[in-house]
mmCIF file with all atom_site columns, C-alpha atoms in Angstrom:
data_model
loop_
_atom_site.group_PDB
_atom_site.id
_atom_site.type_symbol
_atom_site.label_atom_id
_atom_site.label_alt_id
_atom_site.label_comp_id
_atom_site.label_asym_id
_atom_site.label_entity_id
_atom_site.label_seq_id
_atom_site.pdbx_PDB_ins_code
_atom_site.Cartn_x
_atom_site.Cartn_y
_atom_site.Cartn_z
_atom_site.occupancy
_atom_site.B_iso_or_equiv
_atom_site.pdbx_formal_charge
_atom_site.auth_seq_id
_atom_site.auth_comp_id
_atom_site.auth_asym_id
_atom_site.auth_atom_id
_atom_site.pdbx_PDB_model_num
ATOM 1  C CA . UNK A 1 1  ? -173.445 73.870 -47.600 1.00 0.00 ? 10 UNK A CA 1
ATOM 2  C CA . UNK A 1 2  ? -174.188 71.935 -44.429 1.00 0.00 ? 11 UNK A CA 1
ATOM 3  C CA . UNK A 1 3  ? -177.587 70.914 -43.036 1.00 0.00 ? 12 UNK A CA 1
ATOM 4  C CA . UNK A 1 4  ? -177.865 73.947 -40.718 1.00 0.00 ? 13 UNK A CA 1
ATOM 5  C CA . UNK A 1 5  ? -177.292 76.355 -43.600 1.00 0.00 ? 14 UNK A CA 1
ATOM 6  C CA . UNK A 1 6  ? -179.734 74.416 -45.778 1.00 0.00 ? 15 UNK A CA 1
ATOM 7  C CA . UNK A 1 7  ? -182.463 74.564 -43.125 1.00 0.00 ? 16 UNK A CA 1
ATOM 8  C CA . UNK A 1 8  ? -181.825 78.250 -42.376 1.00 0.00 ? 17 UNK A CA 1
ATOM 9  C CA . UNK A 1 9  ? -182.015 79.161 -46.047 1.00 0.00 ? 18 UNK A CA 1
ATOM 10 C CA . UNK A 1 10 ? -185.117 77.022 -46.513 1.00 0.00 ? 19 UNK A CA 1
ATOM 11 C CA . UNK A 1 11 ? -186.809 78.744 -43.583 1.00 0.00 ? 20 UNK A CA 1
ATOM 12 C CA . UNK A 1 12 ? -185.974 82.157 -45.053 1.00 0.00 ? 21 UNK A CA 1
ATOM 13 C CA . UNK A 1 13 ? -187.437 81.089 -48.401 1.00 0.00 ? 22 UNK A CA 1
ATOM 14 C CA . UNK A 1 14 ? -190.678 79.956 -46.745 1.00 0.00 ? 23 UNK A CA 1
ATOM 15 C CA . UNK A 1 15 ? -191.521 83.172 -44.903 1.00 0.00 ? 24 UNK A CA 1
ATOM 16 C CA . UNK A 1 16 ? -194.478 83.677 -47.260 1.00 0.00 ? 25 UNK A CA 1
ATOM 17 C CA . UNK A 1 17 ? -195.931 80.269 -46.353 1.00 0.00 ? 26 UNK A CA 1
ATOM 18 C CA . UNK A 1 18 ? -198.360 79.991 -43.419 1.00 0.00 ? 27 UNK A CA 1
ATOM 19 C CA . UNK A 1 19 ? -196.524 79.271 -40.175 1.00 0.00 ? 28 UNK A CA 1
ATOM 20 C CA . UNK A 1 20 ? -198.023 75.806 -39.604 1.00 0.00 ? 29 UNK A CA 1
ATOM 21 C CA . UNK A 1 21 ? -197.027 74.600 -43.084 1.00 0.00 ? 30 UNK A CA 1
ATOM 22 C CA . UNK A 1 22 ? -193.592 76.208 -42.771 1.00 0.00 ? 31 UNK A CA 1
ATOM 23 C CA . UNK A 1 23 ? -192.933 74.481 -39.432 1.00 0.00 ? 32 UNK A CA 1
ATOM 24 C CA . UNK A 1 24 ? -194.181 71.155 -40.791 1.00 0.00 ? 33 UNK A CA 1
ATOM 25 C CA . UNK A 1 25 ? -191.932 71.412 -43.850 1.00 0.00 ? 34 UNK A CA 1
ATOM 26 C CA . UNK A 1 26 ? -188.882 72.385 -41.817 1.00 0.00 ? 35 UNK A CA 1
ATOM 27 C CA . UNK A 1 27 ? -189.488 69.523 -39.389 1.00 0.00 ? 36 UNK A CA 1
ATOM 28 C CA . UNK A 1 28 ? -189.872 67.103 -42.285 1.00 0.00 ? 37 UNK A CA 1
ATOM 29 C CA . UNK A 1 29 ? -186.546 68.108 -43.848 1.00 0.00 ? 38 UNK A CA 1
ATOM 30 C CA . UNK A 1 30 ? -184.758 68.180 -40.499 1.00 0.00 ? 39 UNK A CA 1
ATOM 31 C CA . UNK A 1 31 ? -186.000 64.659 -39.747 1.00 0.00 ? 40 UNK A CA 1
ATOM 32 C CA . UNK A 1 32 ? -185.085 63.557 -43.270 1.00 0.00 ? 41 UNK A CA 1
ATOM 33 C CA . UNK A 1 33 ? -181.532 64.810 -42.852 1.00 0.00 ? 42 UNK A CA 1
ATOM 34 C CA . UNK A 1 34 ? -181.242 63.326 -39.350 1.00 0.00 ? 43 UNK A CA 1
ATOM 35 C CA . UNK A 1 35 ? -182.393 59.936 -40.631 1.00 0.00 ? 44 UNK A CA 1
ATOM 36 C CA . UNK A 1 36 ? -179.728 60.070 -43.339 1.00 0.00 ? 45 UNK A CA 1
ATOM 37 C CA . UNK A 1 37 ? -176.998 60.558 -40.737 1.00 0.00 ? 46 UNK A CA 1
ATOM 38 C CA . UNK A 1 38 ? -173.934 62.762 -40.928 1.00 0.00 ? 47 UNK A CA 1
ATOM 39 C CA . UNK A 1 39 ? -172.123 60.633 -43.481 1.00 0.00 ? 48 UNK A CA 1
ATOM 40 C CA . UNK A 1 40 ? -174.709 61.301 -46.187 1.00 0.00 ? 49 UNK A CA 1
ATOM 41 C CA . UNK A 1 41 ? -175.247 65.053 -45.758 1.00 0.00 ? 50 UNK A CA 1
ATOM 42 C CA . UNK A 1 42 ? -173.499 66.102 -48.955 1.00 0.00 ? 51 UNK A CA 1
ATOM 43 C CA . UNK A 1 43 ? -175.202 63.470 -51.092 1.00 0.00 ? 52 UNK A CA 1
ATOM 44 C CA . UNK A 1 44 ? -178.623 64.084 -49.563 1.00 0.00 ? 53 UNK A CA 1
ATOM 45 C CA . UNK A 1 45 ? -178.344 67.852 -49.937 1.00 0.00 ? 54 UNK A CA 1
ATOM 46 C CA . UNK A 1 46 ? -177.290 67.433 -53.562 1.00 0.00 ? 55 UNK A CA 1
ATOM 47 C CA . UNK A 1 47 ? -180.267 65.144 -54.119 1.00 0.00 ? 56 UNK A CA 1
ATOM 48 C CA . UNK A 1 48 ? -182.728 67.590 -52.538 1.00 0.00 ? 57 UNK A CA 1
ATOM 49 C CA . UNK A 1 49 ? -181.547 70.561 -54.571 1.00 0.00 ? 58 UNK A CA 1
ATOM 50 C CA . UNK A 1 50 ? -181.160 74.117 -53.370 1.00 0.00 ? 59 UNK A CA 1
ATOM 51 C CA . UNK A 1 51 ? -183.309 75.500 -50.551 1.00 0.00 ? 60 UNK A CA 1
ATOM 52 C CA . UNK A 1 52 ? -184.898 77.769 -53.157 1.00 0.00 ? 61 UNK A CA 1
ATOM 53 C CA . UNK A 1 53 ? -185.877 74.778 -55.311 1.00 0.00 ? 62 UNK A CA 1
ATOM 54 C CA . UNK A 1 54 ? -187.257 72.919 -52.303 1.00 0.00 ? 63 UNK A CA 1
ATOM 55 C CA . UNK A 1 55 ? -189.253 76.001 -51.216 1.00 0.00 ? 64 UNK A CA 1
ATOM 56 C CA . UNK A 1 56 ? -190.720 76.321 -54.726 1.00 0.00 ? 65 UNK A CA 1
ATOM 57 C CA . UNK A 1 57 ? -191.724 72.673 -54.616 1.00 0.00 ? 66 UNK A CA 1
ATOM 58 C CA . UNK A 1 58 ? -193.384 73.140 -51.219 1.00 0.00 ? 67 UNK A CA 1
ATOM 59 C CA . UNK A 1 59 ? -195.301 76.210 -52.455 1.00 0.00 ? 68 UNK A CA 1
ATOM 60 C CA . UNK A 1 60 ? -196.435 74.335 -55.567 1.00 0.00 ? 69 UNK A CA 1
ATOM 61 C CA . UNK A 1 61 ? -197.655 71.457 -53.405 1.00 0.00 ? 70 UNK A CA 1
ATOM 62 C CA . UNK A 1 62 ? -199.584 73.827 -51.162 1.00 0.00 ? 71 UNK A CA 1
ATOM 63 C CA . UNK A 1 63 ? -201.209 75.473 -54.213 1.00 0.00 ? 72 UNK A CA 1
ATOM 64 C CA . UNK A 1 64 ? -202.222 72.084 -55.591 1.00 0.00 ? 73 UNK A CA 1
ATOM 65 C CA . UNK A 1 65 ? -203.645 71.051 -52.216 1.00 0.00 ? 74 UNK A CA 1
ATOM 66 C CA . UNK A 1 66 ? -205.692 74.237 -51.935 1.00 0.00 ? 75 UNK A CA 1
ATOM 67 C CA . UNK A 1 67 ? -206.929 73.893 -55.537 1.00 0.00 ? 76 UNK A CA 1
ATOM 68 C CA . UNK A 1 68 ? -207.988 70.308 -54.927 1.00 0.00 ? 77 UNK A CA 1
ATOM 69 C CA . UNK A 1 69 ? -209.727 71.291 -51.690 1.00 0.00 ? 78 UNK A CA 1
ATOM 70 C CA . UNK A 1 70 ? -211.582 74.061 -53.547 1.00 0.00 ? 79 UNK A CA 1
ATOM 71 C CA . UNK A 1 71 ? -212.685 71.632 -56.224 1.00 0.00 ? 80 UNK A CA 1
ATOM 72 C CA . UNK A 1 72 ? -213.966 69.169 -53.619 1.00 0.00 ? 81 UNK A CA 1
ATOM 73 C CA . UNK A 1 73 ? -215.770 71.982 -51.831 1.00 0.00 ? 82 UNK A CA 1
ATOM 74 C CA . UNK A 1 74 ? -217.374 73.121 -55.089 1.00 0.00 ? 83 UNK A CA 1
ATOM 75 C CA . UNK A 1 75 ? -218.525 69.592 -55.869 1.00 0.00 ? 84 UNK A CA 1
ATOM 76 C CA . UNK A 1 76 ? -220.069 69.265 -52.426 1.00 0.00 ? 85 UNK A CA 1
ATOM 77 C CA . UNK A 1 77 ? -221.921 72.555 -52.955 1.00 0.00 ? 86 UNK A CA 1
ATOM 78 C CA . UNK A 1 78 ? -223.356 71.295 -56.245 1.00 0.00 ? 87 UNK A CA 1
ATOM 79 C CA . UNK A 1 79 ? -224.781 68.142 -54.652 1.00 0.00 ? 88 UNK A CA 1
#
């Protein structure tokens, strides 16, 4: 798999994520791959895992962020 296929598959896996977060994630991984240069594509892609694994990780991070924000909001309401 090359970087274009990785990014296309990642985008397809993130269709259930809000657009702003999806675009931010895709930009992050595109920049990450660009910074690595062409010589390291295979190694970097192996290191990242499959687009499905990366998408799951992104979704989990978003859930944790929203849970933490809800907890902070609840604490502010109690004070």
